[in-house]
Short mmCIF file of C-alpha atoms in Angstrom, two decimals:
data_model
loop_
_atom_site.label_atom_id
_atom_site.label_comp_id
_atom_site.label_asym_id
_atom_site.label_seq_id
_atom_site.Cartn_x
_atom_site.Cartn_y
_atom_site.Cartn_z
CA MET A 1 93.42 121.92 100.36
CA THR A 2 91.08 119.01 101.02
CA GLY A 3 90.35 117.22 104.32
CA LYS A 4 91.90 114.01 103.31
CA PRO A 5 95.55 115.35 102.79
CA ALA A 6 95.24 117.12 106.12
CA ALA A 7 94.13 113.91 107.80
CA GLU A 8 96.99 112.05 106.10
CA ARG A 9 99.52 114.64 107.38
CA ARG A 10 98.11 114.36 110.89
CA THR A 11 98.37 110.57 110.69
CA GLY A 12 101.92 110.85 109.39
CA LEU A 13 102.94 113.24 112.13
CA LEU A 14 101.44 111.13 114.88
CA ASN A 15 103.33 108.07 113.50
CA GLY A 16 106.52 110.14 113.24
CA PHE A 17 106.21 111.32 116.88
CA ALA A 18 105.47 107.75 117.91
CA ALA A 19 108.47 106.25 116.07
CA TYR A 20 111.04 108.80 117.25
CA GLY A 21 109.49 108.95 120.70
CA MET A 22 109.75 105.17 121.10
CA TRP A 23 113.36 105.22 119.86
CA GLY A 24 114.09 108.07 122.27
CA LEU A 25 112.60 106.20 125.29
CA VAL A 26 114.18 102.79 124.53
CA PRO A 27 116.99 103.35 127.09
CA LEU A 28 114.38 102.64 129.68
CA PHE A 29 113.72 99.21 128.33
CA TRP A 30 117.17 97.55 127.88
CA PRO A 31 118.05 97.62 131.63
CA LEU A 32 114.86 95.70 132.34
CA LEU A 33 116.41 92.74 130.59
CA LYS A 34 119.27 92.27 133.01
CA PRO A 35 120.79 89.97 134.10
CA ALA A 36 120.98 89.00 130.42
CA GLY A 37 124.15 90.41 128.82
CA ALA A 38 124.23 92.71 125.80
CA VAL A 39 124.98 89.96 123.33
CA GLU A 40 122.21 87.75 124.61
CA ILE A 41 119.77 90.67 124.46
CA LEU A 42 120.97 91.42 120.93
CA ALA A 43 120.38 87.78 119.84
CA HIS A 44 116.86 87.76 121.31
CA ARG A 45 116.19 91.09 119.49
CA MET A 46 117.19 89.60 116.17
CA VAL A 47 115.30 86.27 116.66
CA TRP A 48 111.97 87.70 117.91
CA ALA A 49 112.05 90.75 115.49
CA LEU A 50 111.73 88.30 112.55
CA PHE A 51 108.65 86.69 113.99
CA PHE A 52 106.92 90.08 114.58
CA VAL A 53 107.83 91.50 111.21
CA ALA A 54 106.83 88.37 109.33
CA ALA A 55 103.51 88.47 111.09
CA ALA A 56 103.04 92.06 110.05
CA LEU A 57 103.82 91.25 106.40
CA LEU A 58 101.45 88.27 106.39
CA LEU A 59 98.77 90.60 107.77
CA VAL A 60 99.14 93.12 104.97
CA ARG A 61 100.07 90.42 102.40
CA ARG A 62 103.16 92.25 101.19
CA TRP A 63 105.43 89.44 99.88
CA ALA A 64 105.98 90.32 96.15
CA TRP A 65 109.24 92.08 97.01
CA LEU A 66 110.79 88.87 98.25
CA GLY A 67 110.87 87.10 94.97
CA GLU A 68 112.42 90.17 93.29
CA LEU A 69 115.08 90.35 95.95
CA LEU A 70 116.07 86.72 95.65
CA ARG A 71 116.59 87.10 91.86
CA GLN A 72 119.01 89.97 92.50
CA PRO A 73 122.34 88.71 94.05
CA ARG A 74 123.79 92.22 94.24
CA ARG A 75 120.91 93.47 96.40
CA LEU A 76 121.12 90.37 98.58
CA VAL A 77 124.82 91.09 99.25
CA LEU A 78 123.86 94.75 100.13
CA VAL A 79 121.13 93.43 102.50
CA THR A 80 123.72 91.21 104.11
CA VAL A 81 126.05 94.13 104.61
CA ALA A 82 123.18 96.20 106.06
CA SER A 83 122.33 93.36 108.43
CA ALA A 84 125.95 93.13 109.62
CA VAL A 85 126.21 96.88 110.21
CA ILE A 86 122.95 97.26 112.01
CA THR A 87 123.98 94.27 114.26
CA VAL A 88 127.04 96.24 115.28
CA ASN A 89 124.92 99.31 115.92
CA TRP A 90 122.35 97.54 117.96
CA GLY A 91 124.96 95.57 119.97
CA VAL A 92 126.98 98.71 120.87
CA TYR A 93 123.87 100.63 121.76
CA ILE A 94 122.51 97.95 124.16
CA TRP A 95 125.87 97.49 125.81
CA ALA A 96 126.27 101.40 126.09
CA VAL A 97 122.88 101.80 127.74
CA ASN A 98 123.32 98.96 130.18
CA SER A 99 126.78 100.02 131.04
CA GLY A 100 125.88 103.52 132.03
CA HIS A 101 126.73 105.44 128.80
CA VAL A 102 123.30 106.70 127.66
CA VAL A 103 124.51 110.31 127.17
CA GLU A 104 127.42 109.18 124.99
CA ALA A 105 125.11 106.91 123.11
CA SER A 106 122.69 109.87 122.50
CA LEU A 107 125.73 111.92 121.12
CA GLY A 108 126.20 109.24 118.42
CA TYR A 109 122.71 110.03 117.00
CA PHE A 110 123.27 113.76 117.36
CA ILE A 111 126.44 113.63 115.22
CA ASN A 112 125.00 111.03 112.77
CA PRO A 113 123.71 113.68 110.29
CA LEU A 114 127.28 115.17 110.26
CA VAL A 115 128.91 111.77 109.67
CA THR A 116 126.37 111.06 106.91
CA ILE A 117 127.32 114.33 105.20
CA ALA A 118 131.00 113.59 105.50
CA MET A 119 130.50 110.16 104.02
CA GLY A 120 128.60 111.73 101.09
CA VAL A 121 131.61 113.92 100.29
CA LEU A 122 134.18 111.21 100.78
CA LEU A 123 132.41 108.23 99.14
CA LEU A 124 129.81 109.83 96.74
CA LYS A 125 131.84 112.94 95.86
CA GLU A 126 128.93 115.21 96.82
CA ARG A 127 129.44 118.95 96.87
CA LEU A 128 128.54 120.76 100.10
CA ARG A 129 127.20 124.23 100.48
CA PRO A 130 129.16 126.63 102.73
CA ALA A 131 126.82 126.21 105.68
CA GLN A 132 127.18 122.47 105.50
CA TRP A 133 131.03 122.81 105.50
CA THR A 134 130.77 125.05 108.50
CA ALA A 135 128.56 122.51 110.31
CA VAL A 136 130.93 119.65 109.62
CA GLY A 137 133.88 121.79 110.87
CA VAL A 138 132.02 122.70 114.10
CA GLY A 139 131.13 119.03 114.63
CA ALA A 140 134.78 118.01 114.16
CA ALA A 141 135.69 120.56 116.76
CA ALA A 142 133.11 119.16 119.09
CA VAL A 143 134.61 115.75 118.81
CA VAL A 144 138.08 117.22 119.77
CA VAL A 145 136.56 118.92 122.76
CA LEU A 146 134.74 115.72 123.86
CA THR A 147 137.91 113.76 123.40
CA VAL A 148 139.61 116.01 125.96
CA GLY A 149 136.63 115.83 128.25
CA TYR A 150 136.40 112.05 128.12
CA GLY A 151 140.14 111.59 128.19
CA GLN A 152 139.75 109.43 125.06
CA PRO A 153 137.78 109.67 121.81
CA PRO A 154 134.06 109.18 122.36
CA TRP A 155 134.30 105.79 120.60
CA ILE A 156 130.76 104.68 121.58
CA SER A 157 129.33 107.82 119.81
CA LEU A 158 131.58 107.50 116.86
CA CYS A 159 130.89 103.82 116.43
CA LEU A 160 127.06 104.33 116.61
CA ALA A 161 127.20 107.33 114.17
CA LEU A 162 129.52 105.57 111.66
CA SER A 163 127.54 102.29 111.77
CA PHE A 164 124.16 103.97 111.42
CA ALA A 165 125.43 106.28 108.58
CA THR A 166 126.82 103.26 106.81
CA TYR A 167 123.53 101.47 107.26
CA GLY A 168 121.65 104.37 105.83
CA LEU A 169 123.98 104.52 102.76
CA VAL A 170 123.56 100.80 102.10
CA LYS A 171 119.77 100.91 102.62
CA LYS A 172 119.61 103.74 100.12
CA LYS A 173 121.21 101.50 97.53
CA VAL A 174 119.00 98.50 98.39
CA ASN A 175 115.88 100.58 97.93
CA LEU A 176 113.56 98.52 100.11
CA GLY A 177 110.67 99.62 102.34
CA GLY A 178 111.42 99.88 106.01
CA VAL A 179 109.43 96.83 107.21
CA GLU A 180 110.51 94.69 104.15
CA SER A 181 114.13 95.72 104.76
CA LEU A 182 113.93 94.73 108.46
CA ALA A 183 112.38 91.36 107.49
CA ALA A 184 115.21 90.66 104.97
CA GLU A 185 117.87 91.70 107.50
CA SER A 186 116.31 89.75 110.37
CA ALA A 187 116.12 86.59 108.20
CA ILE A 188 119.88 86.90 107.67
CA GLN A 189 120.46 87.51 111.38
CA PHE A 190 118.10 84.78 112.53
CA LEU A 191 120.14 81.62 112.23
CA PRO A 192 123.40 83.00 113.75
CA ALA A 193 121.40 84.56 116.58
CA LEU A 194 119.40 81.36 117.27
CA ALA A 195 122.65 79.30 117.18
CA TYR A 196 124.22 81.59 119.74
CA LEU A 197 121.15 81.39 121.98
CA VAL A 198 121.19 77.57 121.74
CA TRP A 199 124.95 77.52 122.56
CA LEU A 200 124.42 79.85 125.41
CA THR A 201 121.68 77.64 126.88
CA THR A 202 123.71 74.43 126.52
CA ARG A 203 126.42 76.09 128.52
CA GLY A 204 123.95 77.03 131.24
CA ASP A 205 124.64 80.76 130.74
CA GLY A 206 121.37 81.68 129.07
CA THR A 207 118.73 83.57 131.13
CA PHE A 208 115.64 82.76 128.99
CA GLY A 209 113.30 80.64 131.08
CA VAL A 210 115.71 80.64 133.97
CA GLU A 211 114.93 84.13 135.43
CA GLY A 212 111.16 83.61 135.38
CA THR A 213 108.25 84.08 133.02
CA GLY A 214 108.37 87.93 133.23
CA HIS A 215 111.98 87.98 132.15
CA ALA A 216 111.29 85.65 129.25
CA LEU A 217 108.34 87.82 128.10
CA LEU A 218 110.59 90.89 128.25
CA LEU A 219 113.14 89.17 126.06
CA VAL A 220 110.42 88.31 123.58
CA ALA A 221 109.22 91.91 123.76
CA ALA A 222 112.59 92.99 122.37
CA GLY A 223 111.18 92.03 118.96
CA VAL A 224 108.21 94.37 119.42
CA VAL A 225 110.52 97.14 120.51
CA THR A 226 112.40 96.66 117.29
CA ALA A 227 109.56 96.26 114.85
CA LEU A 228 106.87 98.68 116.15
CA PRO A 229 108.82 101.91 115.87
CA LEU A 230 109.90 100.95 112.39
CA ALA A 231 106.32 100.27 111.31
CA CYS A 232 105.38 103.77 112.57
CA PHE A 233 108.33 105.26 110.83
CA GLY A 234 107.24 103.64 107.52
CA ALA A 235 103.75 105.04 107.94
CA ALA A 236 105.13 108.54 108.58
CA ALA A 237 107.73 108.48 105.74
CA ILE A 238 105.05 108.07 103.11
CA ARG A 239 102.82 110.92 104.52
CA VAL A 240 105.22 113.52 105.82
CA PRO A 241 107.69 115.69 103.93
CA LEU A 242 111.32 114.71 104.08
CA SER A 243 112.17 118.08 105.73
CA THR A 244 109.64 117.44 108.53
CA MET A 245 111.09 113.98 109.10
CA GLY A 246 114.53 115.45 109.28
CA LEU A 247 113.36 117.73 112.12
CA LEU A 248 111.59 114.95 113.92
CA GLN A 249 114.64 112.73 114.00
CA TYR A 250 116.20 115.04 116.61
CA MET A 251 113.49 113.94 119.07
CA THR A 252 115.33 110.58 119.58
CA PRO A 253 118.85 111.84 120.76
CA VAL A 254 117.16 114.76 122.73
CA LEU A 255 115.05 112.25 124.69
CA GLN A 256 117.98 109.93 125.20
CA PHE A 257 120.19 112.78 126.35
CA LEU A 258 117.58 114.01 128.85
CA LEU A 259 117.07 110.47 130.16
CA GLY A 260 120.87 110.12 130.59
CA VAL A 261 121.17 113.34 132.51
CA LEU A 262 117.96 113.53 134.43
CA TYR A 263 116.97 109.86 134.97
CA PHE A 264 120.18 107.88 134.96
CA LYS A 265 122.11 110.83 136.66
CA GLU A 266 125.19 110.48 134.39
CA ALA A 267 127.94 113.05 134.96
CA MET A 268 128.08 116.16 132.65
CA PRO A 269 131.25 118.09 133.41
CA PRO A 270 131.74 121.60 131.79
CA GLU A 271 133.90 120.28 128.97
CA ARG A 272 131.23 117.70 128.05
CA TRP A 273 128.56 120.48 128.04
CA ALA A 274 130.90 122.45 125.74
CA GLY A 275 131.21 119.52 123.34
CA PHE A 276 127.49 118.95 123.20
CA ALA A 277 126.86 122.68 122.74
CA LEU A 278 129.17 122.62 119.65
CA VAL A 279 127.32 119.57 118.26
CA TRP A 280 123.94 121.35 118.75
CA LEU A 281 125.36 124.46 117.10
CA ALA A 282 126.40 122.36 114.09
CA LEU A 283 122.99 120.73 113.90
CA ALA A 284 121.30 124.22 114.09
CA LEU A 285 123.37 125.27 111.10
CA LEU A 286 122.41 122.24 109.18
CA THR A 287 118.70 122.68 109.91
CA TRP A 288 118.77 126.39 109.04
CA ASP A 289 120.57 125.62 105.76
CA ALA A 290 118.06 122.74 104.94
CA LEU A 291 115.01 124.85 105.63
CA ARG A 292 116.47 127.86 103.64
CA THR A 293 117.24 125.53 100.72
CA ALA A 294 113.82 123.93 100.83
CA ARG A 295 112.05 127.34 100.73
CA ARG A 296 114.30 128.50 97.85
CA THR A 297 113.58 125.36 95.92
CA ALA A 298 109.83 125.63 96.58
CA ARG A 299 109.86 129.29 95.32
CA THR A 300 111.74 128.26 92.17
CA LEU A 301 109.34 125.42 91.44
CA ALA A 302 106.33 127.64 91.96
CA ALA A 303 107.78 130.26 89.61
CA GLU A 304 108.49 127.59 86.96
CA ARG A 305 104.94 126.21 87.30
CA ALA A 306 103.45 129.72 86.87
CA GLU A 307 105.63 130.40 83.87
CA ARG A 308 104.58 127.13 82.20
CA ALA A 309 100.93 127.89 83.01
CA GLY A 310 101.26 131.39 81.42
CA ARG A 311 102.82 129.94 78.29
CA ALA A 312 100.11 127.31 78.08
CA ALA A 313 97.42 129.92 78.43
CA HIS A 314 98.85 132.23 75.75
CA GLY A 315 100.22 129.64 73.40
CA PRO A 316 97.18 129.12 71.07
CA ALA A 317 96.83 132.86 70.36
CA ASP A 318 100.52 133.79 70.10
CA GLY A 319 101.99 130.68 68.44
CA PRO A 320 100.77 130.95 64.84
CA ALA A 321 101.19 134.73 64.74
CA ALA A 322 104.74 134.47 65.95
CA ALA A 323 105.55 131.79 63.36
CA GLN A 324 104.16 133.62 60.31
CA PRO A 325 106.83 136.46 60.04
CA ASP A 326 109.64 133.90 59.98
CA ALA A 327 107.89 131.98 57.21
CA VAL A 328 107.50 135.10 55.14
CA GLU A 329 111.20 136.24 55.56
CA VAL A 330 112.67 133.06 54.20
CA ARG A 331 110.74 133.11 51.03
CA PRO A 332 112.76 134.04 47.82
#
C-alpha cells in the first residue's frame, strides 16, 4: 500500500466529514435568515447557488458536459424533474427548520434509505435480502408508532424522504457529477426563482436590502451553504468506498436530531422516542447487512483473483500436456 492512496483516502474522509457535517449543522443557518419566509429563502438559495457553482466550474474549466447534455433531450427532461423534486425538498426542509420541526426533519433523512429500498422494489423490481425486508418492515412499524405519537402521519419526514429518494433515483439515471448536476438544476431553477424575488420586491414584501447589509449577505450566503457541501461530497465520493460513504451519511440526521433535541429544545415524548428507536433499529439492520454483504463479496472476488492467478501460473506447463491425450484418442 503506497502513501498516495492513503493520502487520497484521508482527503476523501475529511471531505466526507465536512460535507455531511455541514449538512447536519445547516439547521443553525436557516433561522438566521428570518424575517425572510421559507419561499423567499428558497428562491435566494436557488439564485445564488447558480453563481457560486458556475464560478467553481469556471475555475476548474469543466464545461464539456454541458454540450453533451444539451444534445440529449431525455437527460434534459430528467434534470428538469430532478430540479423540481429538489425544490420541493429544499422548500419543505427550510420551512420545517424555521417552524420548529428540526427533529421531524431529521427523521426524514433517517428513513430515506428505507424509502430508497422500497422504491427500488416497487419501481425497479429489485430483489431484497431477508435482512433488508426486515429493515423495511421495522421502518414501516416506526412510521405507525410516530403517527400515533404525532397524532397524524409525520408528513414532513415522509415528504423529505420521498422527495430525496426520488431525486436520487432521477440523478442516477441522469449520470452527472455532483457539481455539474447542481449547475444544471440551478440553471433551470434560476429564472423562476429570480422572477419570484422581483415580484416579491415590487410588492414590498421582499427582505433583501431592506433588513440591512448583514441580512442581505446572509441571503447571498445561502448559495455557499448549498454549493460548498456538495463540492466536498464530490471530492469524497471519488476517493472513499461507497460502503464508507453509506456510513458517513448518517452523520447528517444524527447531528440534526441532536440539534433539535439539545439546542432547539423540541419535545420528545416517549412514543416519539419509541418511533425513532425503531428507525434506528432498521438502519442498524441495513448497515449490518450491507457490511456483511460487502465482506462476502470481497472474499469472493479475492478467491476468484487467486484462482485466475493460479491458472495463469500453471497454464504454460499443463496446457499442451493436457491437450495431447485428447488429440491421440480421436485418431482413427
